[in-house]
JSON list of C-alpha atoms and ligand atoms in Angstrom, two decimals:
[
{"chain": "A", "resi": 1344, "resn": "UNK", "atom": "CA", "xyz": [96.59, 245.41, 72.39]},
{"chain": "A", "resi": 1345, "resn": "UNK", "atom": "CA", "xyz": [93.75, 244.74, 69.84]},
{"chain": "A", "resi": 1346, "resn": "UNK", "atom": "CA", "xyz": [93.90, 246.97, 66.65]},
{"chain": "A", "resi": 1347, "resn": "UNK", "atom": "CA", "xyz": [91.21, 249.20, 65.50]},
{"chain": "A", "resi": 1348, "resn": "UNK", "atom": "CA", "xyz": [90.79, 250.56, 61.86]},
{"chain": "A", "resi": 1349, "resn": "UNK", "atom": "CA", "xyz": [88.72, 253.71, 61.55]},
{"chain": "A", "resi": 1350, "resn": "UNK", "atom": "CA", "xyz": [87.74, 254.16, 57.97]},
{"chain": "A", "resi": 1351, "resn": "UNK", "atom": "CA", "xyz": [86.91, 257.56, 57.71]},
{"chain": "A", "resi": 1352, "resn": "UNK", "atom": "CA", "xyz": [84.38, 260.10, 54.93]},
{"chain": "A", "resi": 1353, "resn": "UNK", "atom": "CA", "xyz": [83.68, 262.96, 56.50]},
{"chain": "A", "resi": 1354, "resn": "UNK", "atom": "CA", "xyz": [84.91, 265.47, 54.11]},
{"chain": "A", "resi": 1355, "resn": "UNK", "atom": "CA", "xyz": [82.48, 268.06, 55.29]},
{"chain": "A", "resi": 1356, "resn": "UNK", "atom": "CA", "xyz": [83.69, 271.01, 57.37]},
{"chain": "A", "resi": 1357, "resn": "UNK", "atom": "CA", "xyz": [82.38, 271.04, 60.71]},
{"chain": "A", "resi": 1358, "resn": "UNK", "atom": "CA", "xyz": [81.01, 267.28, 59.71]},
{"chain": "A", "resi": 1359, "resn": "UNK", "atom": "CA", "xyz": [78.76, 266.25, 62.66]},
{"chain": "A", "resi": 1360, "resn": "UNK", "atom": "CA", "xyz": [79.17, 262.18, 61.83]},
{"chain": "A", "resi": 1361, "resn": "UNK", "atom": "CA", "xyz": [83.22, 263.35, 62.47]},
{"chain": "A", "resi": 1362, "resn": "UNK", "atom": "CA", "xyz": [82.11, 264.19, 65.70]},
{"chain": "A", "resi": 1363, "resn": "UNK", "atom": "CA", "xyz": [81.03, 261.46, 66.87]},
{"chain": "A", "resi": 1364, "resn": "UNK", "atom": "CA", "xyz": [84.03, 259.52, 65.55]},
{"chain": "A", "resi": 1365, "resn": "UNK", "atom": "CA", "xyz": [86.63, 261.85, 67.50]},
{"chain": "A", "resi": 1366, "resn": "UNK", "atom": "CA", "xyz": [84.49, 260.99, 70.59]},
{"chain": "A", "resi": 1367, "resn": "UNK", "atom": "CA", "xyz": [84.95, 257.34, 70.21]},
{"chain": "A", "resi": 1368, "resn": "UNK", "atom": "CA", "xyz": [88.81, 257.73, 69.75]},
{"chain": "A", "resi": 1369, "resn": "UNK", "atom": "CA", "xyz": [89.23, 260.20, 72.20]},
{"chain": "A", "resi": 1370, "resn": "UNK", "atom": "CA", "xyz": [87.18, 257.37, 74.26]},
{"chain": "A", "resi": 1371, "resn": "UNK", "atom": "CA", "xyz": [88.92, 254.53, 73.41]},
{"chain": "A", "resi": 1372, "resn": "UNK", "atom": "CA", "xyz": [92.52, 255.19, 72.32]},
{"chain": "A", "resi": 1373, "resn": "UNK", "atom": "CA", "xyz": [94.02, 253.96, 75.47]},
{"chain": "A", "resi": 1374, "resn": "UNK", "atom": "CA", "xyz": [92.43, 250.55, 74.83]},
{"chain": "A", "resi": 1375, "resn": "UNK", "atom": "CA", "xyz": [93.29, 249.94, 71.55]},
{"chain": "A", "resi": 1376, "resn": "UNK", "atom": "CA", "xyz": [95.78, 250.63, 68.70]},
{"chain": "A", "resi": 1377, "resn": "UNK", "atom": "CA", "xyz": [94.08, 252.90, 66.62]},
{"chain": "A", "resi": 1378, "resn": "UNK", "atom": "CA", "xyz": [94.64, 254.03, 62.78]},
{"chain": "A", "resi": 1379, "resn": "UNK", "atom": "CA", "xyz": [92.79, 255.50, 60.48]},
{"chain": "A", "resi": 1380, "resn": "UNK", "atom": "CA", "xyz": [92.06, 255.54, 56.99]},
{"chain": "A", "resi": 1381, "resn": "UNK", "atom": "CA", "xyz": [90.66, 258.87, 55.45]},
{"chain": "A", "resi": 1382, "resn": "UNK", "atom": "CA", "xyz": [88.70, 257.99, 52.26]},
{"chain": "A", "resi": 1383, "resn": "UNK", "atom": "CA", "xyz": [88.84, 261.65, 51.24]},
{"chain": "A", "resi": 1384, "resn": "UNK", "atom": "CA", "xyz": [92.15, 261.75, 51.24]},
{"chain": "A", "resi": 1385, "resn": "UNK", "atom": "CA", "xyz": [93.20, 258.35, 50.03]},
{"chain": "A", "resi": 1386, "resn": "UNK", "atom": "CA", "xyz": [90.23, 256.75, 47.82]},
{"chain": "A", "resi": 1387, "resn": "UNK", "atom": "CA", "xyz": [90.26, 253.66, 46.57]},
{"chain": "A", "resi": 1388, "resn": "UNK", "atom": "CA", "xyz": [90.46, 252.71, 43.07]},
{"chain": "A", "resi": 1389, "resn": "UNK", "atom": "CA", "xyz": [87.37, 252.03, 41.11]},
{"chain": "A", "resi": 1390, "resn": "UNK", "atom": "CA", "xyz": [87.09, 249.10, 39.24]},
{"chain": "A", "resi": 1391, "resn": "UNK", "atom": "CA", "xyz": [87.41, 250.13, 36.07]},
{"chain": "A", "resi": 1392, "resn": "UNK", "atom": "CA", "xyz": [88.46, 248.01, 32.68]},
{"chain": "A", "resi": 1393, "resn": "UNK", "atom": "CA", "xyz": [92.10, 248.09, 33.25]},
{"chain": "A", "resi": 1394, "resn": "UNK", "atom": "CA", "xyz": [91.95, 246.87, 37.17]},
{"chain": "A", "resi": 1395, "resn": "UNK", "atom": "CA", "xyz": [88.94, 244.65, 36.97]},
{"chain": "A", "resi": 1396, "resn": "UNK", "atom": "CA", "xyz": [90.11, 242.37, 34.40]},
{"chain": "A", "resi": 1397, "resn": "UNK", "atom": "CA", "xyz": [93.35, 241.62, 36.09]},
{"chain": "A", "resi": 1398, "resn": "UNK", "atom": "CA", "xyz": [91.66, 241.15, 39.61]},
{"chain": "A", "resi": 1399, "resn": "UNK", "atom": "CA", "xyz": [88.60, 238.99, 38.41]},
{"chain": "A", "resi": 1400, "resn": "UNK", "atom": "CA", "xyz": [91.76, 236.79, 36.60]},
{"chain": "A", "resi": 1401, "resn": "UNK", "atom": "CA", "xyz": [93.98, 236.44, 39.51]},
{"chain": "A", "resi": 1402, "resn": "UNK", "atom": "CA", "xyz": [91.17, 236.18, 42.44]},
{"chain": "A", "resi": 1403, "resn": "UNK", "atom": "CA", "xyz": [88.87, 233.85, 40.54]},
{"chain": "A", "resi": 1404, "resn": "UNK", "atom": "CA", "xyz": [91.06, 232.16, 37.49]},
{"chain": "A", "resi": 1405, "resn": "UNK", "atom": "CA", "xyz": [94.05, 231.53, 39.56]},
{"chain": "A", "resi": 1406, "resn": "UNK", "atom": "CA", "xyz": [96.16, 233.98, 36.74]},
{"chain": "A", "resi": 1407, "resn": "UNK", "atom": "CA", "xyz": [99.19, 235.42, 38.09]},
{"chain": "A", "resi": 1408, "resn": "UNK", "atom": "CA", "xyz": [98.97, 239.03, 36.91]},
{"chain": "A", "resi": 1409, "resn": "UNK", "atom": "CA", "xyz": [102.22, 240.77, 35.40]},
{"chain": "A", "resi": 1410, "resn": "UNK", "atom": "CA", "xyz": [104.13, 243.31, 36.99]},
{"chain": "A", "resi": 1411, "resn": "UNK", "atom": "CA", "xyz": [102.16, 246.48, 35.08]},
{"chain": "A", "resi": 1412, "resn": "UNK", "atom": "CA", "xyz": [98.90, 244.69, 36.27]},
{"chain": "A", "resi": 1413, "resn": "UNK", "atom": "CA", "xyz": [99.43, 244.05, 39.52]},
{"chain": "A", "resi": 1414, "resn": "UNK", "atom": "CA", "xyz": [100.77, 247.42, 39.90]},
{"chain": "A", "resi": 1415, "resn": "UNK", "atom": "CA", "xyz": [97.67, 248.32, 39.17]},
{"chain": "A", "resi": 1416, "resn": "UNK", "atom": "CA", "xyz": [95.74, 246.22, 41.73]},
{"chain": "A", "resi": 1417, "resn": "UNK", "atom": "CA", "xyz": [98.51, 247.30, 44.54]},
{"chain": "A", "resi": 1418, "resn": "UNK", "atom": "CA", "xyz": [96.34, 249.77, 46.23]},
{"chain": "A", "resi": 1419, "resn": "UNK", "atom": "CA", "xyz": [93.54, 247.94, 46.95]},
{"chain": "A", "resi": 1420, "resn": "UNK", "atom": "CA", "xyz": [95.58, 245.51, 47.83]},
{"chain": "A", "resi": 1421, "resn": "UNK", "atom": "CA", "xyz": [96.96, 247.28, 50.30]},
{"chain": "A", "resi": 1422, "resn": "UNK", "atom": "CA", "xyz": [93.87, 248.40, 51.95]},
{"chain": "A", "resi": 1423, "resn": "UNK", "atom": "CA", "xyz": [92.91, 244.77, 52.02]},
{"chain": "A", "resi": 1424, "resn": "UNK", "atom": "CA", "xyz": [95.96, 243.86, 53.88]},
{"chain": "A", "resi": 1425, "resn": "UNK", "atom": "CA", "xyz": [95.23, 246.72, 56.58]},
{"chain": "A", "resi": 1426, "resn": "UNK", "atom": "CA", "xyz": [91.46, 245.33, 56.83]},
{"chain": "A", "resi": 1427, "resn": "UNK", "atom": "CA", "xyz": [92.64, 241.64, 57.04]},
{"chain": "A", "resi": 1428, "resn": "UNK", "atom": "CA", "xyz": [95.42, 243.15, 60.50]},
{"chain": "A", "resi": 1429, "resn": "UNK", "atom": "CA", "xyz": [92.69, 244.72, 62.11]},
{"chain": "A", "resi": 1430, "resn": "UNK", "atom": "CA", "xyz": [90.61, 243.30, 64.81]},
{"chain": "A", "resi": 1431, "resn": "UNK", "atom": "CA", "xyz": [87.81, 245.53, 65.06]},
{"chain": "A", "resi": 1432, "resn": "UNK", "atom": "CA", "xyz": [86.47, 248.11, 62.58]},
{"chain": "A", "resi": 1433, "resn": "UNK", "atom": "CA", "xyz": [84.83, 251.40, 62.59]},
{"chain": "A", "resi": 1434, "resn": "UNK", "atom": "CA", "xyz": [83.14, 252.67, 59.25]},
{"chain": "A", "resi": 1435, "resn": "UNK", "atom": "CA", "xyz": [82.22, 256.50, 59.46]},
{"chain": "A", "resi": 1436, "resn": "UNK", "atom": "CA", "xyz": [79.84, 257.83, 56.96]},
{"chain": "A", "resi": 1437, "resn": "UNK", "atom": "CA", "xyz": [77.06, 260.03, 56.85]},
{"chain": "A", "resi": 1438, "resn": "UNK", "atom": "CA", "xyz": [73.98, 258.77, 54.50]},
{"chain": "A", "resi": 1439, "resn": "UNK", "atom": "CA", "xyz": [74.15, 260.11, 50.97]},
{"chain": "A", "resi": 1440, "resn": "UNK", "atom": "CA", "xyz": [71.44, 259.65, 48.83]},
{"chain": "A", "resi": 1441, "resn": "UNK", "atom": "CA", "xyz": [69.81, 256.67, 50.89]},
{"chain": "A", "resi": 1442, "resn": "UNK", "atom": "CA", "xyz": [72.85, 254.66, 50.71]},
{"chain": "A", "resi": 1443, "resn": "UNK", "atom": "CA", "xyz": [76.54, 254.72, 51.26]},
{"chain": "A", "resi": 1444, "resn": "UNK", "atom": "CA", "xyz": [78.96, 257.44, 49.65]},
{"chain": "A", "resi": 1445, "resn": "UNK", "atom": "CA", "xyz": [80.42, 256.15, 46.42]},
{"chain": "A", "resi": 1446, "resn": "UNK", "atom": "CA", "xyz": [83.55, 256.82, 48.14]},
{"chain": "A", "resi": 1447, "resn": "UNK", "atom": "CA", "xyz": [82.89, 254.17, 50.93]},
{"chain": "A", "resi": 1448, "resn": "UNK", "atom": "CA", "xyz": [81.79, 251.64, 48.67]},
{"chain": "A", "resi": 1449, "resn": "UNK", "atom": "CA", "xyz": [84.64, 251.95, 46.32]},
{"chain": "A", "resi": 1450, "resn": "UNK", "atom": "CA", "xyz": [86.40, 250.56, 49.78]},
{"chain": "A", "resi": 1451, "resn": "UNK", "atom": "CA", "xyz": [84.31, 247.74, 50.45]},
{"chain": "A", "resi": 1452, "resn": "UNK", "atom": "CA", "xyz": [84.76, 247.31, 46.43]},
{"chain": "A", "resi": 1453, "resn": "UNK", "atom": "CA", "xyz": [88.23, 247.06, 47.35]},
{"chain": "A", "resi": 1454, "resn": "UNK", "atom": "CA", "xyz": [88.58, 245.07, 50.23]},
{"chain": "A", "resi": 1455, "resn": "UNK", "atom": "CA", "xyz": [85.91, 242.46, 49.43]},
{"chain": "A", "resi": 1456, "resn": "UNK", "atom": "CA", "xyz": [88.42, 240.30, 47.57]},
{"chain": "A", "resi": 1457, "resn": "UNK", "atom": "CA", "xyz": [87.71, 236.51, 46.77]},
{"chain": "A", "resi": 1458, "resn": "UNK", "atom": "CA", "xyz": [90.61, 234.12, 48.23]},
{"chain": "A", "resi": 1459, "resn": "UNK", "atom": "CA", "xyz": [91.56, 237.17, 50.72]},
{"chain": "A", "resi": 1460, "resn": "UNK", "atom": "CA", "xyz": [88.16, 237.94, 52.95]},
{"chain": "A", "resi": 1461, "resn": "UNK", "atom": "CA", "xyz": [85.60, 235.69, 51.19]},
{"chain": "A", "resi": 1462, "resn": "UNK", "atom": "CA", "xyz": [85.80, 231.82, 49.28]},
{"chain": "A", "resi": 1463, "resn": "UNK", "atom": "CA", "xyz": [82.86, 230.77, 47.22]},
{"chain": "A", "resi": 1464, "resn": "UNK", "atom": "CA", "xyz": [82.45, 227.47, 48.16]},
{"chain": "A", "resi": 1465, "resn": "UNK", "atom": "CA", "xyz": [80.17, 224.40, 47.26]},
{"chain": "A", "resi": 1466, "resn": "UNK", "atom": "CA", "xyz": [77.87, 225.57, 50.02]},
{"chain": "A", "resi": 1467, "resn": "UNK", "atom": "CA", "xyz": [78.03, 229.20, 48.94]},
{"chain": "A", "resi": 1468, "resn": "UNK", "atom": "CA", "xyz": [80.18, 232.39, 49.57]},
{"chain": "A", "resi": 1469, "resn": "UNK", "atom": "CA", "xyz": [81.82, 232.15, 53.06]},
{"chain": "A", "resi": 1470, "resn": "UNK", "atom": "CA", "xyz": [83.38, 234.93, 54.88]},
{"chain": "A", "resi": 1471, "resn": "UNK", "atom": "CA", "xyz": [87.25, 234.76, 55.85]},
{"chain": "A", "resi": 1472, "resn": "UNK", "atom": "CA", "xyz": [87.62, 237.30, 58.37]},
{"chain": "A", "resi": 1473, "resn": "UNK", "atom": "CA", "xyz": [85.95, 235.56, 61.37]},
{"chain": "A", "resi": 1474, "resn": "UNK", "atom": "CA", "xyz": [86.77, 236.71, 64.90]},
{"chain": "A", "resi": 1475, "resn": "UNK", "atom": "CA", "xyz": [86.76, 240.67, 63.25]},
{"chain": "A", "resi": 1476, "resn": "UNK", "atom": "CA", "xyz": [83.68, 243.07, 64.34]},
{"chain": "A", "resi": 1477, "resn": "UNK", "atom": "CA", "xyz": [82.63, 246.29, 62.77]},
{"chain": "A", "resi": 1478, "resn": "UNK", "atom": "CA", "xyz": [80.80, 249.15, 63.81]},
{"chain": "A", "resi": 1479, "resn": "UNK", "atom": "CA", "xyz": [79.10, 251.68, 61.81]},
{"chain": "A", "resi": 1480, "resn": "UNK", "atom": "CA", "xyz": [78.94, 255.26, 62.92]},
{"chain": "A", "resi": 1481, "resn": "UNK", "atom": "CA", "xyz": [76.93, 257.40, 60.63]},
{"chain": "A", "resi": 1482, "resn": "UNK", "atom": "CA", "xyz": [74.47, 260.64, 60.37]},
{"chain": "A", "resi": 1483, "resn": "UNK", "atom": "CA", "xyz": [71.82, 261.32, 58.05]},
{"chain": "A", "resi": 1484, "resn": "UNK", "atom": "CA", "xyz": [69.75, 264.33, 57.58]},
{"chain": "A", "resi": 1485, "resn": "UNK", "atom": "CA", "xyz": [66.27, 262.59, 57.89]},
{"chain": "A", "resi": 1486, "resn": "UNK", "atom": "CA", "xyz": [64.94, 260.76, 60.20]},
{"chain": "A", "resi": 1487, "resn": "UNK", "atom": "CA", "xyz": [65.03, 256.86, 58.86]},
{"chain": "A", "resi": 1488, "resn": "UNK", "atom": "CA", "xyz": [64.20, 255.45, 62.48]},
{"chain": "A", "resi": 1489, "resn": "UNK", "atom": "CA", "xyz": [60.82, 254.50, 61.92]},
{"chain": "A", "resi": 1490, "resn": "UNK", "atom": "CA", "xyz": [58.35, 253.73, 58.46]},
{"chain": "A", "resi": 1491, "resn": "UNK", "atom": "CA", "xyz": [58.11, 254.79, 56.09]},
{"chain": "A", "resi": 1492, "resn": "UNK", "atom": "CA", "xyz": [61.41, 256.24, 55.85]},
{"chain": "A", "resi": 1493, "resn": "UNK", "atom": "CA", "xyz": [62.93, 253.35, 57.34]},
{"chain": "A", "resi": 1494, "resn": "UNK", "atom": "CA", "xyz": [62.85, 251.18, 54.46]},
{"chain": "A", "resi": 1495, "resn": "UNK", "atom": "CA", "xyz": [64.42, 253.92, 52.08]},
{"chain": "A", "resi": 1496, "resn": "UNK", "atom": "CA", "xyz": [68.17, 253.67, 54.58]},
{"chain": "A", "resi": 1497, "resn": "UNK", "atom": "CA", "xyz": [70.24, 251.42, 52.10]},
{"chain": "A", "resi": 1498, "resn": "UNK", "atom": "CA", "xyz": [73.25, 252.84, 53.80]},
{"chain": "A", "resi": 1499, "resn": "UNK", "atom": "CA", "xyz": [73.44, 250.53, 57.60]},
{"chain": "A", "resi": 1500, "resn": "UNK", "atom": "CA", "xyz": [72.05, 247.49, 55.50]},
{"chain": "A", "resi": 1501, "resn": "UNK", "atom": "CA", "xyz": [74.32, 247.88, 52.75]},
{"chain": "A", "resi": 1502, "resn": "UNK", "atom": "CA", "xyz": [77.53, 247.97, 54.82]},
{"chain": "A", "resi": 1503, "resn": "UNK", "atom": "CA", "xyz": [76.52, 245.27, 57.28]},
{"chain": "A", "resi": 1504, "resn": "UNK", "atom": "CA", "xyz": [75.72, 242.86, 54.00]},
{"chain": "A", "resi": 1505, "resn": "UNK", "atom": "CA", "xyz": [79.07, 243.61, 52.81]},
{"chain": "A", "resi": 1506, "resn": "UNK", "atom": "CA", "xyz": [80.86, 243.10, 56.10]},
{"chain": "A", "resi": 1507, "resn": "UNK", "atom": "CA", "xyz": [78.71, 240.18, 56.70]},
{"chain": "A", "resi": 1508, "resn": "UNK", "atom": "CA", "xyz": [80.08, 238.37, 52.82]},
{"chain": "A", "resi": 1509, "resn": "UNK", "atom": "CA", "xyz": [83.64, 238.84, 54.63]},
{"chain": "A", "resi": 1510, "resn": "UNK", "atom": "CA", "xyz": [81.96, 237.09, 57.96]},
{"chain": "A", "resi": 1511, "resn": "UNK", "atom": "CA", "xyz": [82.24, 240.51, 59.97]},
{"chain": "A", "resi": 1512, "resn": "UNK", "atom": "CA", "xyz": [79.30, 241.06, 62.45]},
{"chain": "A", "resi": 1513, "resn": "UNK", "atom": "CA", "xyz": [78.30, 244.77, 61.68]},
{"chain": "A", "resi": 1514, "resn": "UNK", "atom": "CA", "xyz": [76.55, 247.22, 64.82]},
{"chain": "A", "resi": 1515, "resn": "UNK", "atom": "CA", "xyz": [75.28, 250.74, 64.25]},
{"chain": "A", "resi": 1516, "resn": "UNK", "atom": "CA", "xyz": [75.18, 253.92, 65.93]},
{"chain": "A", "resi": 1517, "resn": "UNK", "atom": "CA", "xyz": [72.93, 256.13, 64.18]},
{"chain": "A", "resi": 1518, "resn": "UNK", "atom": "CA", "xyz": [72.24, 260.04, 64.21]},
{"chain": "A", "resi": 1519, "resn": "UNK", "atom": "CA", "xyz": [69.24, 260.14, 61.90]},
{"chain": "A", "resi": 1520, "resn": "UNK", "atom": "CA", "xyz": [67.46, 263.87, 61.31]},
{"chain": "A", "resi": 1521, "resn": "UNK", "atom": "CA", "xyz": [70.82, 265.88, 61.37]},
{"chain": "A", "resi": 1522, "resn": "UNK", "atom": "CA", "xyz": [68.69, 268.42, 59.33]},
{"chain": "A", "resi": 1523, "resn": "UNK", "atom": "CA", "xyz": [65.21, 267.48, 60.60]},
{"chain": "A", "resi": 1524, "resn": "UNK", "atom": "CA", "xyz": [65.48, 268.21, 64.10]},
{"chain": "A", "resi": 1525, "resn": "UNK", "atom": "CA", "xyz": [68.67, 270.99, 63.52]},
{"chain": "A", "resi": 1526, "resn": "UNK", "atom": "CA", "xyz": [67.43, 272.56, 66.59]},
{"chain": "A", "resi": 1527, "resn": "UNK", "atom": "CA", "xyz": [67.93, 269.44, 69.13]},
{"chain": "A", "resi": 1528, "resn": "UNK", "atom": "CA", "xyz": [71.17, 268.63, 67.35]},
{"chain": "A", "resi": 1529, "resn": "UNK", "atom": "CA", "xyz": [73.32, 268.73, 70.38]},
{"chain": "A", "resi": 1530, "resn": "UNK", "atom": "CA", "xyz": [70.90, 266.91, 72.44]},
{"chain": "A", "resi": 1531, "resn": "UNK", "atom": "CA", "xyz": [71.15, 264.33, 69.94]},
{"chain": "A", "resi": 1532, "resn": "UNK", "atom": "CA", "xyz": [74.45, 263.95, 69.96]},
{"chain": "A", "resi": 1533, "resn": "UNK", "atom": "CA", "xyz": [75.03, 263.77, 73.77]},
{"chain": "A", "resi": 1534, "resn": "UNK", "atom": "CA", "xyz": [72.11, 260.44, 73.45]},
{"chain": "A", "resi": 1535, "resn": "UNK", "atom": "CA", "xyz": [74.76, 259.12, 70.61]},
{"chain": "A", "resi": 1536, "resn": "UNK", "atom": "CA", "xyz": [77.71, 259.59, 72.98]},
{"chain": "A", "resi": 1537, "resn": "UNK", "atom": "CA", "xyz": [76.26, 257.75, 75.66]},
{"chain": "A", "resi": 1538, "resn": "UNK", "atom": "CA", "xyz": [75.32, 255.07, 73.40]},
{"chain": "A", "resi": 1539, "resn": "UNK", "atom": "CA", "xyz": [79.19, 254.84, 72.34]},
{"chain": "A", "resi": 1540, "resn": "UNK", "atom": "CA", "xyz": [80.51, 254.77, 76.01]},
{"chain": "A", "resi": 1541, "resn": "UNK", "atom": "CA", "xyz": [78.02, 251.57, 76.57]},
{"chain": "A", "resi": 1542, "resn": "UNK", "atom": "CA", "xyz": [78.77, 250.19, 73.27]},
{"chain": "A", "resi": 1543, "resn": "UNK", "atom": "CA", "xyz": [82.76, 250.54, 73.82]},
{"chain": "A", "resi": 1544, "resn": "UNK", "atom": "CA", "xyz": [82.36, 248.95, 76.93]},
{"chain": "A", "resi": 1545, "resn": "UNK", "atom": "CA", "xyz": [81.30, 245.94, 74.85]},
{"chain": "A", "resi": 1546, "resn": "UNK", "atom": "CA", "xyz": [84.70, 246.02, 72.54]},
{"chain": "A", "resi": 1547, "resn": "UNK", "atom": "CA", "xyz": [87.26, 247.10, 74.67]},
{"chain": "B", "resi": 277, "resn": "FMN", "atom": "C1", "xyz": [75.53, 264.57, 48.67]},
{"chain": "B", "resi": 277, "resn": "FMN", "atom": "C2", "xyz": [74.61, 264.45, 49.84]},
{"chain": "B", "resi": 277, "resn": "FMN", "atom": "C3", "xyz": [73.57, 263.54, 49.80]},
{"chain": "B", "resi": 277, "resn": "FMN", "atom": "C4", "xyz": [72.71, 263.41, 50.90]},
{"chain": "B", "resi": 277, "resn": "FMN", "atom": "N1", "xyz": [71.69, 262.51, 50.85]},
{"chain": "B", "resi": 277, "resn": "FMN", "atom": "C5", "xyz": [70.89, 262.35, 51.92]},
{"chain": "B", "resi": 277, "resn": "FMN", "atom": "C6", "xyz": [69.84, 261.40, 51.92]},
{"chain": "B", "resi": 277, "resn": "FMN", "atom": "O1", "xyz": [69.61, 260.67, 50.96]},
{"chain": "B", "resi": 277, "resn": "FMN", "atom": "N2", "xyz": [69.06, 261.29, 53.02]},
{"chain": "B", "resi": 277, "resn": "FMN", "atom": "C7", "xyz": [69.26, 262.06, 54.12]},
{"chain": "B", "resi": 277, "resn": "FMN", "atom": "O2", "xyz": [68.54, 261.93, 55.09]},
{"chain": "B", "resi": 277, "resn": "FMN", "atom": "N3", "xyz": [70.26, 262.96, 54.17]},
{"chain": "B", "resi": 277, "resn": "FMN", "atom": "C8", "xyz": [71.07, 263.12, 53.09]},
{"chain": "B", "resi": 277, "resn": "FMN", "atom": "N4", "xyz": [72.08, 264.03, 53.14]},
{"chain": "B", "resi": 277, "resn": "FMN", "atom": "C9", "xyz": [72.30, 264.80, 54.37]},
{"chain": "B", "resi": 277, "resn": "FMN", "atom": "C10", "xyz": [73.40, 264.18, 55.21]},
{"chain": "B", "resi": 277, "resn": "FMN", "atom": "O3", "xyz": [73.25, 262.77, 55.34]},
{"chain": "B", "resi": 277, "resn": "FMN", "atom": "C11", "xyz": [73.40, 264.77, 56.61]},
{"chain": "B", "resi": 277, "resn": "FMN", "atom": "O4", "xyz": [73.45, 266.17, 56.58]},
{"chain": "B", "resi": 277, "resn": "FMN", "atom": "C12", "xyz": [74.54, 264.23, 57.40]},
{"chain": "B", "resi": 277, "resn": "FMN", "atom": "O5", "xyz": [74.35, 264.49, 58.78]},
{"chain": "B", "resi": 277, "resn": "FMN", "atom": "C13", "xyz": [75.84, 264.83, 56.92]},
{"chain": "B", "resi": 277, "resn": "FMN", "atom": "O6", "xyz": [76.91, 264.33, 57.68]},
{"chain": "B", "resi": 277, "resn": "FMN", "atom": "P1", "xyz": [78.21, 265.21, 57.95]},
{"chain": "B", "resi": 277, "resn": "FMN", "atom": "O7", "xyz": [77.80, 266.30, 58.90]},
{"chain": "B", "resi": 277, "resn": "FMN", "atom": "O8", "xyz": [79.16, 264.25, 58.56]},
{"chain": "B", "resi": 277, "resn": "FMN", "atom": "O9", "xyz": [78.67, 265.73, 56.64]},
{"chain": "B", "resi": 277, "resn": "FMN", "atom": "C14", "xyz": [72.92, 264.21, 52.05]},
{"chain": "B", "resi": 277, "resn": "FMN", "atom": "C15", "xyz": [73.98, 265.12, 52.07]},
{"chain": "B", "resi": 277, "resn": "FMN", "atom": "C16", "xyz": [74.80, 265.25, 50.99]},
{"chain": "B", "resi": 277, "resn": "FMN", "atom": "C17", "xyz": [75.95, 266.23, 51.06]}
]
């Protein structure tokens, strides 16, 4: 059975993008091995001085790092790993501040790791995580489906660029206008469901 990694910030109660995350695994979790990673609960380390010196040493200068260091680099490490023994994966985030939560990029920060999901090469930076596929479920509460607002979401770009650097294909299922159109919110989310039943059809 193929593997499925749900990486999870929704730490707002009653958090409507967590909504329509439960419906996909309620959906799919007889076709594939699901597990999830809760950002709010287990964030990923920032690079900071004391971690990004070691990891820019080993992953581009070949330097073994000692045991303090690489103590320090052991958590993103491991949720490298659990990226690298998934097949597909499911980001879920709403939209904060036109772009992703800190919280979710500190994960791709993480898990974008040179020699582990990506190679710079001669020919440029080539992804090593072919064969994976990620979908992005996420909410905002404006509408960015058409111009001009359209051009101010950073958040679907930004995590389909950095999927794309580890050659992941990224698709979206977006709520936009959580707050907008508050009084067709259900509505809204029944269209969203559908579109996950005919886009899991596609996976599993
Ligand atoms: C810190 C913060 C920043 C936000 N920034 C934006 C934004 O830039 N654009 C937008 O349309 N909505 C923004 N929102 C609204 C949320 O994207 C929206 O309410 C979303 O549906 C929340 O998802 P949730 O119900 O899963 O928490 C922001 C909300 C918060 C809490």
């Amino acid at each position: 059975m193929k593997k499925t990694l749900i990486i999870n910030y929704t730490p707002r109660e009653n958090s409507n993008t967590k909504k329509m995350a439960d419906y996909f695994i309620q959906r799919n979790k007889d076709k594939t091995q699901i597990s999830i990673l809760d950002l709010a609960e287990n964030t990923p380390d920032l690079l900071l001085k004391e971690n990004l010196n070691p990891l820019v040493a080993r992953n581009f200068g070949g330097i073994t790092p000692s045991d303090a260091q690489q103590s320090l680099l052991d958590k993103n490490d491991q949720l490298t790993n659990q990226l690298l023994e998934a097949d597909y994966i499911v980001v879920v985030t709403p939209v904060y501040n036109y772009s992703l939560p800190a919280t979710v990029k500190a994960w791709f920060d993480a898990v974008i790791q040179a020699g582990k999901t990506f190679t710079a090469t001669e020919k440029g930076l080539v992804g090593l995580c072919e064969g994976k596929q990620a979908l992005v479920l996420t909410t905002s509460g404006s509408d960015f489906g058409s111009e001009p607002m359209k051009s101010l979401n950073f958040a679907t770009p930004l995590a389909a660029t950095c999927f794309s650097l580890m050659g992941i294909t990224t698709e979206s299922i977006a709520l936009f206008g959580t707050q907008q159109y508050a009084d067709k919110l259900e509505e809204l989310l029944e269209t969203k469901k559908t579109e996950i039943d005919t886009f899991s059809k596609n996976w599993y």
